[in-house]
Tab-separated table of C-alpha atoms in Angstrom:
chain	number	residue	atom	x	y	z
A	1	UNK	CA	-84.319	212.006	35.339
A	2	UNK	CA	-85.540	211.295	31.540
A	3	UNK	CA	-83.504	214.460	30.549
A	4	UNK	CA	-80.345	213.099	32.316
A	5	UNK	CA	-80.856	209.577	30.647
A	6	UNK	CA	-81.011	211.154	27.236
A	7	UNK	CA	-77.889	212.963	27.759
A	8	UNK	CA	-75.934	210.105	28.996
A	9	UNK	CA	-76.962	208.314	25.824
A	10	UNK	CA	-76.442	210.946	23.561
A	11	UNK	CA	-73.551	213.496	22.965
A	12	UNK	CA	-74.478	217.089	24.286
A	13	UNK	CA	-72.335	219.338	22.061
A	14	UNK	CA	-71.962	222.151	24.986
A	15	UNK	CA	-71.979	219.580	28.052
A	16	UNK	CA	-68.045	219.832	28.494
A	17	UNK	CA	-67.630	223.109	26.422
A	18	UNK	CA	-64.557	224.821	27.548
A	19	UNK	CA	-62.990	221.884	29.331
A	20	UNK	CA	-59.608	220.414	28.542
A	21	UNK	CA	-59.580	216.624	28.808
A	22	UNK	CA	-56.800	214.216	28.556
A	23	UNK	CA	-57.363	210.637	27.712
A	24	UNK	CA	-54.241	208.033	28.330
A	25	UNK	CA	-54.480	205.029	25.958
A	26	UNK	CA	-56.399	207.379	23.783
A	27	UNK	CA	-55.337	205.699	20.521
A	28	UNK	CA	-57.635	203.133	20.304
A	29	UNK	CA	-60.206	200.952	21.649
A	30	UNK	CA	-62.115	202.451	24.798
A	31	UNK	CA	-59.651	205.463	24.701
A	32	UNK	CA	-60.495	206.344	21.316
A	33	UNK	CA	-64.058	205.979	21.519
A	34	UNK	CA	-63.696	208.219	24.783
A	35	UNK	CA	-61.529	210.951	23.019
A	36	UNK	CA	-64.462	210.977	20.336
A	37	UNK	CA	-67.044	211.136	22.877
A	38	UNK	CA	-65.433	213.864	24.997
A	39	UNK	CA	-64.948	216.026	21.732
A	40	UNK	CA	-68.284	215.741	20.744
A	41	UNK	CA	-69.607	217.030	24.146
A	42	UNK	CA	-67.300	220.182	23.408
A	43	UNK	CA	-64.173	219.314	25.169
A	44	UNK	CA	-60.672	220.074	23.997
A	45	UNK	CA	-59.157	216.647	23.816
A	46	UNK	CA	-55.733	215.890	24.206
A	47	UNK	CA	-54.925	212.023	23.211
A	48	UNK	CA	-52.021	210.861	25.179
A	49	UNK	CA	-50.712	207.161	23.916
A	50	UNK	CA	-47.288	205.657	23.573
A	51	UNK	CA	-48.336	205.341	20.037
A	52	UNK	CA	-47.715	208.806	18.847
A	53	UNK	CA	-48.916	208.204	15.068
A	54	UNK	CA	-51.965	206.801	16.309
A	55	UNK	CA	-52.640	209.755	18.851
A	56	UNK	CA	-51.764	212.143	16.402
A	57	UNK	CA	-54.183	210.727	13.714
A	58	UNK	CA	-57.108	210.548	15.954
A	59	UNK	CA	-56.485	213.977	17.406
A	60	UNK	CA	-56.207	215.283	13.714
A	61	UNK	CA	-59.644	213.540	13.066
A	62	UNK	CA	-61.420	215.101	16.180
A	63	UNK	CA	-59.924	218.609	16.300
A	64	UNK	CA	-57.940	217.850	19.398
A	65	UNK	CA	-54.168	217.451	20.165
A	66	UNK	CA	-51.863	214.735	20.710
A	67	UNK	CA	-49.074	214.151	23.208
A	68	UNK	CA	-46.635	210.784	23.543
A	69	UNK	CA	-45.972	209.235	26.588
A	70	UNK	CA	-45.711	205.928	28.505
A	71	UNK	CA	-47.961	205.625	31.678
A	72	UNK	CA	-45.300	203.068	33.111
A	73	UNK	CA	-42.784	205.883	33.180
A	74	UNK	CA	-43.594	208.309	36.025
A	75	UNK	CA	-40.946	210.841	35.401
A	76	UNK	CA	-41.843	210.879	31.674
A	77	UNK	CA	-45.483	211.295	32.476
A	78	UNK	CA	-44.702	214.423	34.710
A	79	UNK	CA	-42.729	215.969	32.124
A	80	UNK	CA	-45.228	215.168	29.133
A	81	UNK	CA	-48.439	216.249	31.220
A	82	UNK	CA	-46.464	219.517	32.142
A	83	UNK	CA	-45.791	220.077	28.537
A	84	UNK	CA	-49.379	219.227	27.715
A	85	UNK	CA	-50.791	221.710	30.409
A	86	UNK	CA	-48.436	224.476	29.151
A	87	UNK	CA	-49.295	224.030	25.566
A	88	UNK	CA	-53.174	223.245	25.639
A	89	UNK	CA	-54.315	224.697	28.966
A	90	UNK	CA	-54.630	223.283	32.401
A	91	UNK	CA	-56.483	219.764	32.404
A	92	UNK	CA	-60.156	219.728	33.831
A	93	UNK	CA	-60.717	216.132	32.883
A	94	UNK	CA	-58.258	213.127	33.276
A	95	UNK	CA	-59.482	209.988	31.836
A	96	UNK	CA	-56.890	207.280	33.139
A	97	UNK	CA	-57.668	204.746	30.351
A	98	UNK	CA	-54.272	202.930	29.574
A	99	UNK	CA	-54.344	199.343	30.661
A	100	UNK	CA	-53.634	195.812	29.226
A	101	UNK	CA	-52.829	192.385	30.374
A	102	UNK	CA	-51.003	189.179	29.567
A	103	UNK	CA	-53.396	186.462	29.983
A	104	UNK	CA	-51.703	183.407	31.891
A	105	UNK	CA	-52.366	181.274	35.015
A	106	UNK	CA	-50.905	182.826	37.984
A	107	UNK	CA	-48.360	179.881	38.702
A	108	UNK	CA	-46.974	180.220	35.079
A	109	UNK	CA	-46.239	183.969	35.849
A	110	UNK	CA	-43.207	185.726	37.341
A	111	UNK	CA	-41.944	188.763	39.069
A	112	UNK	CA	-41.225	190.359	35.368
A	113	UNK	CA	-44.919	189.882	34.241
A	114	UNK	CA	-46.159	191.243	37.739
A	115	UNK	CA	-44.280	194.281	37.746
A	116	UNK	CA	-45.104	194.851	34.059
A	117	UNK	CA	-49.085	194.484	34.709
A	118	UNK	CA	-49.085	196.596	37.872
A	119	UNK	CA	-47.030	199.187	36.204
A	120	UNK	CA	-49.593	199.795	33.424
A	121	UNK	CA	-52.842	199.272	34.988
A	122	UNK	CA	-52.125	200.675	38.616
A	123	UNK	CA	-48.721	202.716	38.907
A	124	UNK	CA	-49.599	204.475	35.510
A	125	UNK	CA	-53.058	205.577	37.053
A	126	UNK	CA	-51.401	206.980	40.147
A	127	UNK	CA	-48.481	208.468	38.149
A	128	UNK	CA	-50.819	210.404	35.970
A	129	UNK	CA	-53.370	211.369	38.586
A	130	UNK	CA	-50.425	212.854	40.809
A	131	UNK	CA	-49.200	214.970	37.754
A	132	UNK	CA	-52.645	216.579	37.308
A	133	UNK	CA	-54.146	216.694	40.882
A	134	UNK	CA	-52.154	219.606	42.250
A	135	UNK	CA	-53.439	222.015	39.281
A	136	UNK	CA	-57.118	220.623	39.837
A	137	UNK	CA	-56.723	221.331	43.640
A	138	UNK	CA	-55.122	224.625	43.234
A	139	UNK	CA	-58.004	225.784	40.976
A	140	UNK	CA	-60.612	224.012	42.770
A	141	UNK	CA	-62.003	222.184	39.600
A	142	UNK	CA	-61.472	219.112	37.934
A	143	UNK	CA	-62.886	215.584	37.517
A	144	UNK	CA	-60.760	211.942	37.207
A	145	UNK	CA	-62.306	208.986	35.513
A	146	UNK	CA	-60.618	205.933	36.069
A	147	UNK	CA	-60.937	203.022	33.682
A	148	UNK	CA	-60.979	199.833	36.334
A	149	UNK	CA	-62.612	196.476	35.575
A	150	UNK	CA	-64.825	194.137	36.738
A	151	UNK	CA	-61.992	191.837	37.105
A	152	UNK	CA	-61.080	193.885	40.080
A	153	UNK	CA	-64.489	193.174	41.748
A	154	UNK	CA	-65.166	189.831	40.966
A	155	UNK	CA	-61.617	188.361	39.988
A	156	UNK	CA	-60.355	186.983	36.872
A	157	UNK	CA	-59.275	183.316	36.026
A	158	UNK	CA	-56.065	183.641	33.921
A	159	UNK	CA	-55.756	187.581	34.848
A	160	UNK	CA	-54.814	187.503	38.820
A	161	UNK	CA	-52.451	190.167	38.727
A	162	UNK	CA	-54.669	192.281	36.439
A	163	UNK	CA	-57.413	191.700	38.848
A	164	UNK	CA	-55.228	192.759	41.656
A	165	UNK	CA	-54.155	196.014	39.769
A	166	UNK	CA	-57.820	196.928	38.916
A	167	UNK	CA	-59.008	196.342	42.335
A	168	UNK	CA	-56.289	198.707	43.645
A	169	UNK	CA	-57.602	201.185	40.952
A	170	UNK	CA	-60.826	201.039	42.527
A	171	UNK	CA	-59.600	201.556	46.066
A	172	UNK	CA	-57.232	204.275	44.665
A	173	UNK	CA	-60.513	205.982	43.156
A	174	UNK	CA	-62.054	206.314	46.289
A	175	UNK	CA	-59.020	207.504	48.249
A	176	UNK	CA	-58.711	210.512	45.755
A	177	UNK	CA	-62.485	211.004	45.868
A	178	UNK	CA	-62.049	211.595	49.728
A	179	UNK	CA	-58.839	213.912	49.442
A	180	UNK	CA	-60.347	215.867	46.613
A	181	UNK	CA	-63.711	216.347	47.714
A	182	UNK	CA	-62.863	219.743	49.518
A	183	UNK	CA	-60.981	221.094	46.851
A	184	UNK	CA	-63.828	220.855	44.130
A	185	UNK	CA	-62.350	217.695	42.424
A	186	UNK	CA	-64.555	214.435	41.897
A	187	UNK	CA	-63.007	211.035	41.235
A	188	UNK	CA	-64.939	208.184	39.839
A	189	UNK	CA	-64.304	204.847	37.993
A	190	UNK	CA	-65.800	202.723	35.373
A	191	UNK	CA	-65.627	198.689	35.477
A	192	UNK	CA	-66.061	197.365	31.885
A	193	UNK	CA	-66.996	193.839	31.366
A	194	UNK	CA	-66.225	192.128	28.094
A	195	UNK	CA	-66.026	195.075	25.548
A	196	UNK	CA	-65.057	194.633	21.741
A	197	UNK	CA	-61.600	195.834	21.824
A	198	UNK	CA	-58.311	194.770	20.206
A	199	UNK	CA	-57.484	193.680	23.656
A	200	UNK	CA	-60.318	191.562	24.127
A	201	UNK	CA	-59.965	190.192	20.503
A	202	UNK	CA	-56.368	189.406	21.168
A	203	UNK	CA	-57.535	186.971	23.839
A	204	UNK	CA	-58.677	184.731	21.043
A	205	UNK	CA	-55.241	184.063	19.714
A	206	UNK	CA	-54.733	181.225	22.064
A	207	UNK	CA	-56.870	178.639	23.578
A	208	UNK	CA	-56.566	179.866	26.958
A	209	UNK	CA	-57.464	183.463	25.885
A	210	UNK	CA	-60.301	182.256	23.818
A	211	UNK	CA	-61.676	180.329	26.878
A	212	UNK	CA	-61.281	183.460	28.951
A	213	UNK	CA	-63.273	185.715	26.358
A	214	UNK	CA	-66.146	183.660	26.154
A	215	UNK	CA	-66.364	182.861	29.808
A	216	UNK	CA	-66.506	186.889	30.331
A	217	UNK	CA	-69.137	187.041	27.665
A	218	UNK	CA	-71.166	183.954	29.268
A	219	UNK	CA	-71.077	185.557	32.592
A	220	UNK	CA	-72.649	188.789	31.439
A	221	UNK	CA	-76.678	188.955	32.005
A	222	UNK	CA	-77.090	190.421	28.493
A	223	UNK	CA	-75.087	187.371	26.908
A	224	UNK	CA	-72.989	189.686	24.544
A	225	UNK	CA	-69.833	192.107	24.226
A	226	UNK	CA	-70.433	195.568	25.099
A	227	UNK	CA	-69.009	198.306	22.683
A	228	UNK	CA	-66.436	201.319	23.261
A	229	UNK	CA	-68.985	203.620	22.965
A	230	UNK	CA	-70.838	202.180	25.585
A	231	UNK	CA	-68.055	202.865	28.034
A	232	UNK	CA	-67.176	206.252	26.700
A	233	UNK	CA	-70.896	207.271	27.103
A	234	UNK	CA	-70.385	206.551	30.869
A	235	UNK	CA	-67.166	208.192	31.168
A	236	UNK	CA	-68.694	211.301	29.644
A	237	UNK	CA	-71.505	211.372	32.280
A	238	UNK	CA	-69.094	210.876	35.208
A	239	UNK	CA	-67.003	213.756	33.934
A	240	UNK	CA	-69.820	216.277	33.329
A	241	UNK	CA	-71.760	218.477	35.767
A	242	UNK	CA	-74.452	215.875	35.237
A	243	UNK	CA	-72.484	213.821	37.897
A	244	UNK	CA	-71.871	216.911	40.291
A	245	UNK	CA	-73.055	214.901	43.368
A	246	UNK	CA	-71.225	211.424	41.983
A	247	UNK	CA	-67.607	210.986	43.469
A	248	UNK	CA	-65.984	207.864	44.884
A	249	UNK	CA	-68.401	205.534	42.777
A	250	UNK	CA	-67.461	202.856	40.224
A	251	UNK	CA	-70.111	202.497	37.614
A	252	UNK	CA	-70.324	198.910	36.318
A	253	UNK	CA	-70.406	198.947	32.289
A	254	UNK	CA	-70.390	195.196	31.998
A	255	UNK	CA	-73.993	193.767	30.773
A	256	UNK	CA	-74.727	192.658	34.500
A	257	UNK	CA	-71.802	190.714	34.920
A	258	UNK	CA	-71.444	191.558	38.483
A	259	UNK	CA	-74.981	190.809	39.329
A	260	UNK	CA	-74.390	187.382	40.424
């Protein structure tokens, strides 16, 4: 047990050696930390982001590769992941990290906001998973880690549709874990709480967002924000053989936010 804990906390250069990992939303925040962590664990990392320049800069920094696509465009996802598969090799690890929100009370939102938030946080996860799962099943190997949120388990004032999308990610994770189990494919999720990222910092730009941000921090047992590296370490564990008997699980990385 001690050895496993040490490997979770400290990158092991050979733990993912020989694996190809694709991280969506990989140019910044949790995605960038995850790309760096998986590369440090020995994986060849493909940084996927609609920010092509940012993805390329990070890929060059970690000795990986980059591909540009928008997860809200399912047709574009299929084409881009197909090209990545041909150029860099079959994807062994998929990290569905791309996401975001437009904080607002539900009655102040409309259909355009609902569609955008669901497309980014839920449909994008479904599209990327669909694009890689066939190859994983055919090769009888692969791991998928979805970045959900504690909002999907406890709700979120000012983020009702975001919470709904993330709850959908958690349910989708369990379904894919069941379908993939007999084909050597595992699927898990992480549920971050307040993490010190540009997305969380952006909440402080208006009074409602600032209150939401502080409310999330106050709801944690530890009373503080986490760091992107905290989530990246959990993702690396779930992606590795150390978690070979773990599937369909959602791991909270939230300072105890959901303990109440």
